[in-house]
PDB file of C-alpha atoms and ligand atoms in Angstrom:
ATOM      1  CA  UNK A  29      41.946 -23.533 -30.165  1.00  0.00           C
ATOM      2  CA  UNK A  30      44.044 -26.738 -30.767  1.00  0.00           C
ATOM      3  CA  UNK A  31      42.429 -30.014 -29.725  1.00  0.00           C
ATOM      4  CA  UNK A  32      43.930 -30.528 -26.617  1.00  0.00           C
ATOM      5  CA  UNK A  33      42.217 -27.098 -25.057  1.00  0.00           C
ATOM      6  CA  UNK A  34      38.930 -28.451 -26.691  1.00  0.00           C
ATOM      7  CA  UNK A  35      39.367 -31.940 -24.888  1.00  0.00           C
ATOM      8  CA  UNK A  36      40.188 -30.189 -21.240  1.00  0.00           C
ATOM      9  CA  UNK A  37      36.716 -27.976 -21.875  1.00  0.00           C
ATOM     10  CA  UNK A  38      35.150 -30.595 -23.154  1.00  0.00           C
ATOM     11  CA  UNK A  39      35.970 -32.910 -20.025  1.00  0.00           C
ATOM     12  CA  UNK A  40      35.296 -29.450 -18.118  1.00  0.00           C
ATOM     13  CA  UNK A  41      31.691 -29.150 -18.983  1.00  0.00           C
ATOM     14  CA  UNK A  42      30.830 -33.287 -18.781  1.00  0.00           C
ATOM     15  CA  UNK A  43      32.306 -32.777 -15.287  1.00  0.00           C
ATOM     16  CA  UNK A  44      29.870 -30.040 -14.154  1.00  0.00           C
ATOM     17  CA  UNK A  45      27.345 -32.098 -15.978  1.00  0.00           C
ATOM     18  CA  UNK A  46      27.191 -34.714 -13.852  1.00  0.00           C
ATOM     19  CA  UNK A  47      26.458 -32.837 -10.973  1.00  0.00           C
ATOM     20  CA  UNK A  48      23.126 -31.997 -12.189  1.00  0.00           C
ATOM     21  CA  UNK A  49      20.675 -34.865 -11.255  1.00  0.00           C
ATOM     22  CA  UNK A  50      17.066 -34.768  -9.443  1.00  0.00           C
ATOM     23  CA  UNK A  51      17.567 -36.273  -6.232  1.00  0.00           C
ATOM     24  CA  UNK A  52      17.143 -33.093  -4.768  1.00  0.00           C
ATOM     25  CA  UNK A  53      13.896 -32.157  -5.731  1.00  0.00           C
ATOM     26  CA  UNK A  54      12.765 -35.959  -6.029  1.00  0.00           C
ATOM     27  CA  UNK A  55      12.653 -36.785  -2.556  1.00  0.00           C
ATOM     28  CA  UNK A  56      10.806 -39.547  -1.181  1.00  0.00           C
ATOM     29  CA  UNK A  57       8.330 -37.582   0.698  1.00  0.00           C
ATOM     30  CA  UNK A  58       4.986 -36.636   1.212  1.00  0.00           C
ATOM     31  CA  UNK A  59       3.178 -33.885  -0.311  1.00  0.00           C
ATOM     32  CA  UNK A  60      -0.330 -32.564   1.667  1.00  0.00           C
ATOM     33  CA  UNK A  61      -3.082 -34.117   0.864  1.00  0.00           C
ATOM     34  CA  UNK A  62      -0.828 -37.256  -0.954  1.00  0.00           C
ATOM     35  CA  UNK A  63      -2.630 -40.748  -1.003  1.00  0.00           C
ATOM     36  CA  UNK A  64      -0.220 -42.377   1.806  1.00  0.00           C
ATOM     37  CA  UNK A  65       0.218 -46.364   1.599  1.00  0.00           C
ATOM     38  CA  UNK A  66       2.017 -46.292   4.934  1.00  0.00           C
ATOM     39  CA  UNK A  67      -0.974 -44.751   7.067  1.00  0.00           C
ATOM     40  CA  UNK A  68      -4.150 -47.203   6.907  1.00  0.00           C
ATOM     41  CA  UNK A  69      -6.643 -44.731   6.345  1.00  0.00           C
ATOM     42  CA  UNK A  70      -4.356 -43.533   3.097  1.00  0.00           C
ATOM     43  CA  UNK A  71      -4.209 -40.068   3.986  1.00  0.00           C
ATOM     44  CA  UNK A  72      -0.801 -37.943   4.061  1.00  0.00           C
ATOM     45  CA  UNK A  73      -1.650 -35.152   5.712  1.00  0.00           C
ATOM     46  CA  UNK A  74      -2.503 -36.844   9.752  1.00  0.00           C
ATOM     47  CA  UNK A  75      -4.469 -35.297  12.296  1.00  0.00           C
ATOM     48  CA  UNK A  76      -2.628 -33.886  15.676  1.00  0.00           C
ATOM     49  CA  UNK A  77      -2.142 -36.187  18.613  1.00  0.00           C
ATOM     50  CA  UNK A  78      -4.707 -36.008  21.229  1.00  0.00           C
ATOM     51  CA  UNK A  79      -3.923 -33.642  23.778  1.00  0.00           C
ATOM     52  CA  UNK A  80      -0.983 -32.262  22.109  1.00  0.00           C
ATOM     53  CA  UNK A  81      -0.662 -28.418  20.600  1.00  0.00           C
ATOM     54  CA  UNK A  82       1.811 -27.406  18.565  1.00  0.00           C
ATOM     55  CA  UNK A  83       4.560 -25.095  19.797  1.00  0.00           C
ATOM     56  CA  UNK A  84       3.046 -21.479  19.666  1.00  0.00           C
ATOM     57  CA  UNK A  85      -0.506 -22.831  19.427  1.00  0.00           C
ATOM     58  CA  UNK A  86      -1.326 -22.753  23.032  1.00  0.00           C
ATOM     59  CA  UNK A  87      -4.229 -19.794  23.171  1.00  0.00           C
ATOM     60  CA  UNK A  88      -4.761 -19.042  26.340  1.00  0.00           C
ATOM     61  CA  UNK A  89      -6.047 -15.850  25.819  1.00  0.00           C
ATOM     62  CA  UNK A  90      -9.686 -15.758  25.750  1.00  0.00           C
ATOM     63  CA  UNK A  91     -10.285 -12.281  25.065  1.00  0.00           C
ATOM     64  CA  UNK A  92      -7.603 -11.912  22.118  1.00  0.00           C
ATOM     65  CA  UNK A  93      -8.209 -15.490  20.535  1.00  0.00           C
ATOM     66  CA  UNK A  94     -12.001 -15.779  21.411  1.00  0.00           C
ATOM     67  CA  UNK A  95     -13.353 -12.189  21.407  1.00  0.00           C
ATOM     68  CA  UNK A  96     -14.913 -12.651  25.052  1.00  0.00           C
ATOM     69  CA  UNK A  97     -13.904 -12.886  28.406  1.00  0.00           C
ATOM     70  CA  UNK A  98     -15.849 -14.469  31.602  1.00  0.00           C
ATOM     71  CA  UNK A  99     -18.168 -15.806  29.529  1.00  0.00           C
ATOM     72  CA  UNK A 100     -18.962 -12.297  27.917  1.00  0.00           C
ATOM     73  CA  UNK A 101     -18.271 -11.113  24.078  1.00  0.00           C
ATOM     74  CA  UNK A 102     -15.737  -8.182  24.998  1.00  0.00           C
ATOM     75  CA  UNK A 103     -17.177  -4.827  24.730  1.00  0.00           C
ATOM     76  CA  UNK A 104     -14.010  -3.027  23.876  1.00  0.00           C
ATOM     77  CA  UNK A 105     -10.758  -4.526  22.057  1.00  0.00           C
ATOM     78  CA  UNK A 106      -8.635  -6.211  23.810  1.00  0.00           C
ATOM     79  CA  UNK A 107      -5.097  -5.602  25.581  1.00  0.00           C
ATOM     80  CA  UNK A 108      -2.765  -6.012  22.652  1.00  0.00           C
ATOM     81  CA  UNK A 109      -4.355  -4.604  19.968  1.00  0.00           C
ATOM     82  CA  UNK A 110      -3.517  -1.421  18.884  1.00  0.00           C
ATOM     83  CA  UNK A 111      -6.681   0.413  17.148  1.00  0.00           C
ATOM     84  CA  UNK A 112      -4.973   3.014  15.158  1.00  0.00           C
ATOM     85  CA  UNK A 113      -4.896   3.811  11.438  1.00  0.00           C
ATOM     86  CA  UNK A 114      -2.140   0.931  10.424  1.00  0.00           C
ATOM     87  CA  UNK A 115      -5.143  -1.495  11.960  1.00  0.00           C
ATOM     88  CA  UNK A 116      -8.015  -0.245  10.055  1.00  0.00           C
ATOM     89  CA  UNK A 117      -6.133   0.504   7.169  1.00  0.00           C
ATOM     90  CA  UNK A 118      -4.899  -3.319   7.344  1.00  0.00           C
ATOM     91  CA  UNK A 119      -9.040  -4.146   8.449  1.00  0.00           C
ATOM     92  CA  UNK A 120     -10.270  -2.290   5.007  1.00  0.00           C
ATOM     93  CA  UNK A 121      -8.425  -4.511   2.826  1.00  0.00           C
ATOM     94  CA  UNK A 122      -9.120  -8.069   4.432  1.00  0.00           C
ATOM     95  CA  UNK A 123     -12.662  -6.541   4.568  1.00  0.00           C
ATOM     96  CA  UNK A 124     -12.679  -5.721   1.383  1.00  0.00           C
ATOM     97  CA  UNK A 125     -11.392  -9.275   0.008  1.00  0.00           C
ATOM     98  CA  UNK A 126     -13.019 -11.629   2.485  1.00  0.00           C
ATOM     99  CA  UNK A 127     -16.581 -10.354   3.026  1.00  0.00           C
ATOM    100  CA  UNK A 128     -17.390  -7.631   0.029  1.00  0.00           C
ATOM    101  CA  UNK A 129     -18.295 -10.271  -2.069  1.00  0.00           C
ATOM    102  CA  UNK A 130     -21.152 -11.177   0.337  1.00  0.00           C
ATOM    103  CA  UNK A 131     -22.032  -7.901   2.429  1.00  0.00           C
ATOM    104  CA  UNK A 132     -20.609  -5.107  -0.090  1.00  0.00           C
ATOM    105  CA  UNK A 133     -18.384  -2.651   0.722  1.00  0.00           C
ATOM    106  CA  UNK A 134     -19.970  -1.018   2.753  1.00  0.00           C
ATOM    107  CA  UNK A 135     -21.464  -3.911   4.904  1.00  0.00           C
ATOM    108  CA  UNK A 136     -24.773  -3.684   3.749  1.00  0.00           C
ATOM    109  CA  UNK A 137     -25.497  -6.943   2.761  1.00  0.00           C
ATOM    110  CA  UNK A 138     -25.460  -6.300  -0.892  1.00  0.00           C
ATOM    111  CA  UNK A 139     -22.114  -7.565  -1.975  1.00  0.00           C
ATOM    112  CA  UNK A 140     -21.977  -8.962  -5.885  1.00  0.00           C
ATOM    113  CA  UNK A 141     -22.280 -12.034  -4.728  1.00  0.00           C
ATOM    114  CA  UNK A 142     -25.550 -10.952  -2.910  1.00  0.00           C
ATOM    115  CA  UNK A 143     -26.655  -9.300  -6.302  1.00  0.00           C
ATOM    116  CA  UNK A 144     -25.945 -12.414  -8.090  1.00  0.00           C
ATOM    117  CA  UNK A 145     -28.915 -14.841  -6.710  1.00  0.00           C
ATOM    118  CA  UNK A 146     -26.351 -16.536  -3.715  1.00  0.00           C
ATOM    119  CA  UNK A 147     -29.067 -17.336  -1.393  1.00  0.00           C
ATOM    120  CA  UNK A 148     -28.621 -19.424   1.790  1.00  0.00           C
ATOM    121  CA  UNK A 149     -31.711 -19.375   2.931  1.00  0.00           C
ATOM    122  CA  UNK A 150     -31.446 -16.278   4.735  1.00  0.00           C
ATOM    123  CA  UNK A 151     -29.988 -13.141   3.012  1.00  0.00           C
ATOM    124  CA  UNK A 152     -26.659 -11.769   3.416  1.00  0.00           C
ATOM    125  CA  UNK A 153     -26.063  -9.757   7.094  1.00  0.00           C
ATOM    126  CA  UNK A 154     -26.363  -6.215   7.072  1.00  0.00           C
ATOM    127  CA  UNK A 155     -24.014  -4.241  10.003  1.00  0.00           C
ATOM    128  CA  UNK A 156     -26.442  -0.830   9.538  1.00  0.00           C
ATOM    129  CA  UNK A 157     -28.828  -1.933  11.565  1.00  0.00           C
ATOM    130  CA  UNK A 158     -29.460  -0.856  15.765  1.00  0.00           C
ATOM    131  CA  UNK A 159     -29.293  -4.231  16.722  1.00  0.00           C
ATOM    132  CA  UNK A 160     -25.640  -4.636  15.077  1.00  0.00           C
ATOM    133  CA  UNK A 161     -24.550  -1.340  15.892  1.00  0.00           C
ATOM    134  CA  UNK A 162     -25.381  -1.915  19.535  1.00  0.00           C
ATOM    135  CA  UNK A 163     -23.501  -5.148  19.536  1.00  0.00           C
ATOM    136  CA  UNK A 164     -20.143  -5.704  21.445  1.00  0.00           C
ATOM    137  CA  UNK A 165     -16.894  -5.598  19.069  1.00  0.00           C
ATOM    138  CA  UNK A 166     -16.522  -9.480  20.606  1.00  0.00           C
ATOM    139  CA  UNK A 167     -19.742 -10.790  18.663  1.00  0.00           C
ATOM    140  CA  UNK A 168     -18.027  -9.567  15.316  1.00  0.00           C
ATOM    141  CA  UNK A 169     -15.012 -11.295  16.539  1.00  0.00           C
ATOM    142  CA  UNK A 170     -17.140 -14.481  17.018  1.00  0.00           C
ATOM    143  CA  UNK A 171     -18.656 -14.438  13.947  1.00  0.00           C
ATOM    144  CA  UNK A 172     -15.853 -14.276  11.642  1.00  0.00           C
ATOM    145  CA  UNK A 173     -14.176 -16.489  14.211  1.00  0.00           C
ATOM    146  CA  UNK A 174     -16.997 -19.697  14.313  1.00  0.00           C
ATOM    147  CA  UNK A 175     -19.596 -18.440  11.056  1.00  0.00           C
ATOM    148  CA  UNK A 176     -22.929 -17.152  12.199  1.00  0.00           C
ATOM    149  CA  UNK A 177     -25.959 -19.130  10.782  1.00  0.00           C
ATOM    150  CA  UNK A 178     -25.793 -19.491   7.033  1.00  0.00           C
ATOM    151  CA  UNK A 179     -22.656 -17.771   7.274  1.00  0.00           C
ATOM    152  CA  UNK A 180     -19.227 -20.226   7.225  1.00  0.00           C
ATOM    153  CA  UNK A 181     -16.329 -19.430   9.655  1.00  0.00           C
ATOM    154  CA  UNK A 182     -13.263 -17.596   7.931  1.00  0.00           C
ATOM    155  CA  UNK A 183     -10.825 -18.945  10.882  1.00  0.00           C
ATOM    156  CA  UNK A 184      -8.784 -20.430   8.441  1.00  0.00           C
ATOM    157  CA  UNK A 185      -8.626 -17.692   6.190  1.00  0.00           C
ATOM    158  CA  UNK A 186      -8.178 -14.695   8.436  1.00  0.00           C
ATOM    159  CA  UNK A 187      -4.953 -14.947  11.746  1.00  0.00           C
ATOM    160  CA  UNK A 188      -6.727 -13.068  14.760  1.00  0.00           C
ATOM    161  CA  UNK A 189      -4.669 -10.150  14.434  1.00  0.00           C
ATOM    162  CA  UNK A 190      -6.489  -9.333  11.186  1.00  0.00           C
ATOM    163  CA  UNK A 191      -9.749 -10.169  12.556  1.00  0.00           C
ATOM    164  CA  UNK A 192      -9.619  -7.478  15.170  1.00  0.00           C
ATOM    165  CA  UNK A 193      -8.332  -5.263  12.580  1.00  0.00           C
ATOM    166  CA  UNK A 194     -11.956  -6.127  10.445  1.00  0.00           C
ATOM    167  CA  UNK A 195     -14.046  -5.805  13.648  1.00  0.00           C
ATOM    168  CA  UNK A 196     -12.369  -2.159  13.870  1.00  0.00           C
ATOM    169  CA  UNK A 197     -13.010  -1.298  10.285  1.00  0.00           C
ATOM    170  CA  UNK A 198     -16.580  -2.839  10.904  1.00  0.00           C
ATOM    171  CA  UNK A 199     -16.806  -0.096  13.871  1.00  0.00           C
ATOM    172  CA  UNK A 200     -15.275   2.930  11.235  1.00  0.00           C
ATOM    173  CA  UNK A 201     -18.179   1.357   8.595  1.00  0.00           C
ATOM    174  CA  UNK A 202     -21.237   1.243  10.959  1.00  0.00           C
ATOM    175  CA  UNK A 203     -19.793   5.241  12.019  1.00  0.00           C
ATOM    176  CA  UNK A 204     -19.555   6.334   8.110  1.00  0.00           C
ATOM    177  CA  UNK A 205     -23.574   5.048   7.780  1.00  0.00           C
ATOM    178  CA  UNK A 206     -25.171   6.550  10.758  1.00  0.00           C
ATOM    179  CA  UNK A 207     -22.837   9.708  12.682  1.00  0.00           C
ATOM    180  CA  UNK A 208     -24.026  12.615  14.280  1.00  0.00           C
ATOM    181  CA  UNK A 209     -22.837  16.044  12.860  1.00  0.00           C
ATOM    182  CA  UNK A 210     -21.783  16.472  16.790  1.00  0.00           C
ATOM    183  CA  UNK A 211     -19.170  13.575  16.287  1.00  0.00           C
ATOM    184  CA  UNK A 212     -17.345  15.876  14.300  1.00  0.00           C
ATOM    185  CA  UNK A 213     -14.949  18.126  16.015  1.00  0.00           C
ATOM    186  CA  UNK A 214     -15.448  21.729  15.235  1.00  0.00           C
ATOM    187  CA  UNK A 215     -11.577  22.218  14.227  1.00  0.00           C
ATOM    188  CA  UNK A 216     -12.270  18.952  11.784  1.00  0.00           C
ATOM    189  CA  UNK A 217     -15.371  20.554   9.930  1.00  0.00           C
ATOM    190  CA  UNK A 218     -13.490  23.647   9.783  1.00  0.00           C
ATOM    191  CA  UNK A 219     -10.209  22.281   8.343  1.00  0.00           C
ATOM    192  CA  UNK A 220     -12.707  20.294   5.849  1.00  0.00           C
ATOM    193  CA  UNK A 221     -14.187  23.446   3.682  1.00  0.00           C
ATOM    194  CA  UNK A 222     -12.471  26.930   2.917  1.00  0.00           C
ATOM    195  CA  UNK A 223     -13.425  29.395   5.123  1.00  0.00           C
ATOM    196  CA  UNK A 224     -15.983  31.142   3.365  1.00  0.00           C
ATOM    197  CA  UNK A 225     -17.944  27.902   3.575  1.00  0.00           C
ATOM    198  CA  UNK A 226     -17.791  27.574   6.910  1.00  0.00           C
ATOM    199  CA  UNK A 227     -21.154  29.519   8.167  1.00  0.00           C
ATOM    200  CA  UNK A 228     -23.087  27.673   5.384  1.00  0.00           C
ATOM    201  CA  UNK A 229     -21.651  23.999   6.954  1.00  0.00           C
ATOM    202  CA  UNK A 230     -22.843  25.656  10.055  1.00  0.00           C
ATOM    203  CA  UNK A 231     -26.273  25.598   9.369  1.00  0.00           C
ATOM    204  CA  UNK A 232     -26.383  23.003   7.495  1.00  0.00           C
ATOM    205  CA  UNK A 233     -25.005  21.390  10.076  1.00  0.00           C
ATOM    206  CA  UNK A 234     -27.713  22.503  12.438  1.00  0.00           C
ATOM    207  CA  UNK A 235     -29.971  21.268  10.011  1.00  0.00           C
ATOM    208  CA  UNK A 236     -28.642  17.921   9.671  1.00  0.00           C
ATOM    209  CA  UNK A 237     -28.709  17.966  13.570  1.00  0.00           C
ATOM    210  CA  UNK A 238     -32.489  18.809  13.808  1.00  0.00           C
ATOM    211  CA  UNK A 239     -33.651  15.838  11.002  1.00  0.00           C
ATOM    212  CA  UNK A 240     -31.304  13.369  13.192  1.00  0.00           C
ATOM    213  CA  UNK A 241     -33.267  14.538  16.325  1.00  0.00           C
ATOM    214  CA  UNK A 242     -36.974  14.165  14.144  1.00  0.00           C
ATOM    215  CA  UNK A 243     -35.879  10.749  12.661  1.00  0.00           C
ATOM    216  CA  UNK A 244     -34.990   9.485  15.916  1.00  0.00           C
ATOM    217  CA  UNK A 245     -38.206  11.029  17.992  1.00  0.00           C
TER     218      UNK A 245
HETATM  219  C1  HEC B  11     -20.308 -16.188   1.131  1.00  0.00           C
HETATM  220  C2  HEC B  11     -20.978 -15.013   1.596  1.00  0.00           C
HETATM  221  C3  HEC B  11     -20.440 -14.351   2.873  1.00  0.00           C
HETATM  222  C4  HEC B  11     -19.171 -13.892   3.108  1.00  0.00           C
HETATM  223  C5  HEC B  11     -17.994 -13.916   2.164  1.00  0.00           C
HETATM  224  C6  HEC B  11     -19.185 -13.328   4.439  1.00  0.00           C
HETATM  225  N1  HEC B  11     -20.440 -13.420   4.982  1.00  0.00           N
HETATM  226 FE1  HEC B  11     -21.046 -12.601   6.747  1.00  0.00          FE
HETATM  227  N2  HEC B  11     -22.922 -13.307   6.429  1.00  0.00           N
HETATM  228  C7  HEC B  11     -23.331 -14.030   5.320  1.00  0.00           C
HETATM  229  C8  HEC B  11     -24.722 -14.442   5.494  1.00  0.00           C
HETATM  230  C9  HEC B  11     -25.537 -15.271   4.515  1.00  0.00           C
HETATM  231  C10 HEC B  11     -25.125 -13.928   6.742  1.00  0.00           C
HETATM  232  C11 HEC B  11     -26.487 -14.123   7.435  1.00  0.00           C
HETATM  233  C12 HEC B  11     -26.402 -15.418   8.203  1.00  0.00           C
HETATM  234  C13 HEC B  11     -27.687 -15.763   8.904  1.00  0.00           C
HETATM  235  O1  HEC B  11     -28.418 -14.842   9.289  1.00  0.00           O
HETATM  236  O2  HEC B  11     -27.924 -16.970   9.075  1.00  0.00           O
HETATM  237  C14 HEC B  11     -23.972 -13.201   7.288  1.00  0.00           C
HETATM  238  C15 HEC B  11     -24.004 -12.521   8.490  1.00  0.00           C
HETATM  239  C16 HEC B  11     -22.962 -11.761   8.982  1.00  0.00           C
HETATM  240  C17 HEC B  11     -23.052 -10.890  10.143  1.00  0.00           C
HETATM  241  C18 HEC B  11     -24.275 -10.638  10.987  1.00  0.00           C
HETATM  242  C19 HEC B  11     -24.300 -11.447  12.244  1.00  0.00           C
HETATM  243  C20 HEC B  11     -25.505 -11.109  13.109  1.00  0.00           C
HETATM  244  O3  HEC B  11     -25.352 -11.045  14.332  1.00  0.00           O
HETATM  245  O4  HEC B  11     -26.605 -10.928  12.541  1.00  0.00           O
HETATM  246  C21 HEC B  11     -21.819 -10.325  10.292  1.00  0.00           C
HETATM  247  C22 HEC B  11     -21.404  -9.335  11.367  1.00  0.00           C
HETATM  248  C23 HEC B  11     -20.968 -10.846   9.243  1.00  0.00           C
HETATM  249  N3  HEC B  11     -21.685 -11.708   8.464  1.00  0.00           N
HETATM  250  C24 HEC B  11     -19.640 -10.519   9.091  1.00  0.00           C
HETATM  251  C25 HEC B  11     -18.831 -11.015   8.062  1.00  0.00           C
HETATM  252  C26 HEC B  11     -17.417 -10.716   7.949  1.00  0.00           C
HETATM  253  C27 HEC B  11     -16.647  -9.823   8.887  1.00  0.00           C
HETATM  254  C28 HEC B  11     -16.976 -11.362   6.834  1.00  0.00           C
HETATM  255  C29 HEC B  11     -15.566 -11.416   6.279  1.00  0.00           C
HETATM  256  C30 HEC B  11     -14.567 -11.977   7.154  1.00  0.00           C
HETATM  257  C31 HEC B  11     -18.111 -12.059   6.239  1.00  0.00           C
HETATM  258  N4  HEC B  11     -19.206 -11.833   7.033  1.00  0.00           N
HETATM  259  C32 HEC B  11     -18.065 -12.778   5.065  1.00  0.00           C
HETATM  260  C33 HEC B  11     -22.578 -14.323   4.212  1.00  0.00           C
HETATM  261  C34 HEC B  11     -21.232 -14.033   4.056  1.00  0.00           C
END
């Protein structure tokens, strides 16, 4: 290389160089939650205007966004959401990371956290019982939606879609903890065991039938 090709890389490089400086990334800006000195109460982050919603905020529907409609929690889920296996499969896993720790993962109330001393005064909810079993999908809805009791709302934490899609896992739960061997369809229970098991499920299915009749008498 003779010195003249080292000079032209030389000026090369310095002039790609000086491209590189930080305005772009230090912009005069504010970050969330930045101390503000232009705002008087100091805070970056400002609150919305009065009476304004932001575009695509405007939730009108009562029964998807509130889980009730004429004043009642909806007994059945509402136009829009699909219950299939995508949902529940989606439900399980925001179940499983949002309210485990508390009520376990099976909903009874004894999530680690639960195991662990957290006490709030009352214990943890349990979804096994009648009274929660009985209750409309909306009041599930409501309760992730605005907290229930000692319990804080996860509106900020869970998008409605997802909700409905714990509510329906909730259902799938409650139905894994207390179903009658009549919920099963015959070609299920059969496609479940090899054939030669089949007249033992049978009875043991009539069995199981007979204690669920007892237990409830
Ligand atoms: C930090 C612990 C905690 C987490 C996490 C938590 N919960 Fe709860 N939950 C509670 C407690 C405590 C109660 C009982 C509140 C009371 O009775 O005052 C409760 C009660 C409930 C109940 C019973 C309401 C009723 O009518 O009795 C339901 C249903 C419920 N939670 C659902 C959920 C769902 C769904 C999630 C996840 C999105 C969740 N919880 C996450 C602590 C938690």
């Amino acid at each position: 290389m003779n010195k003249q090709q080292k000079l032209a890389i030389l000026g090369f490089g310095a002039l790609i160089l000086s491209g590189c400086n930080t305005d772009m990334w230090r912009q005069p800006k504010q970050e969330p939650l930045d101390e503000s000195e232009f705002f008087a109460d100091h805070a970056a982050n400002r609150p919305l205007v009065p009476g304004t919603i932001p575009r695509g905020h405007l939730r009108e529907d009562d029964a998807f966004f509130a889980g009730a409609a004429n004043g009642k929690w909806l007994d059945g889920f509402p136009d829009g959401v699909k219950v299939d296996k995508a949902l529940l499969l989606r439900g399980q896993e925001r179940f499983n990371i949002y309210c485990s720790p508390c009520h376990g993962r099976l909903g009874d109330g004894q999530g680690m956290i639960a195991h662990r001393g957290f006490s709030l005064k009352r214990p943890v909810g349990n979804i096994h019982t009648d009274r929660l079993r009985k209750m409309p999908v909306g009041h599930f809805y409501d309760v992730i939606t605005n907290g229930y009791g000692a319990m804080f709302s996860y509106a900020a934490r869970v998008e409605p879609q997802d909700r409905w899609g714990i509510v329906a896992y909730i259902r799938a739960l409650q139905l894994s903890q207390y179903a009658a061997p009549q919920d099963v369809p015959a070609e299920e229970v059969s496609k479940a065991l090899p054939a030669g098991d089949l007249g033992a499920a049978k009875q043991e299915t009539a069995q199981a039938d007979s204690n669920t009749r007892l237990a409830q008498k």
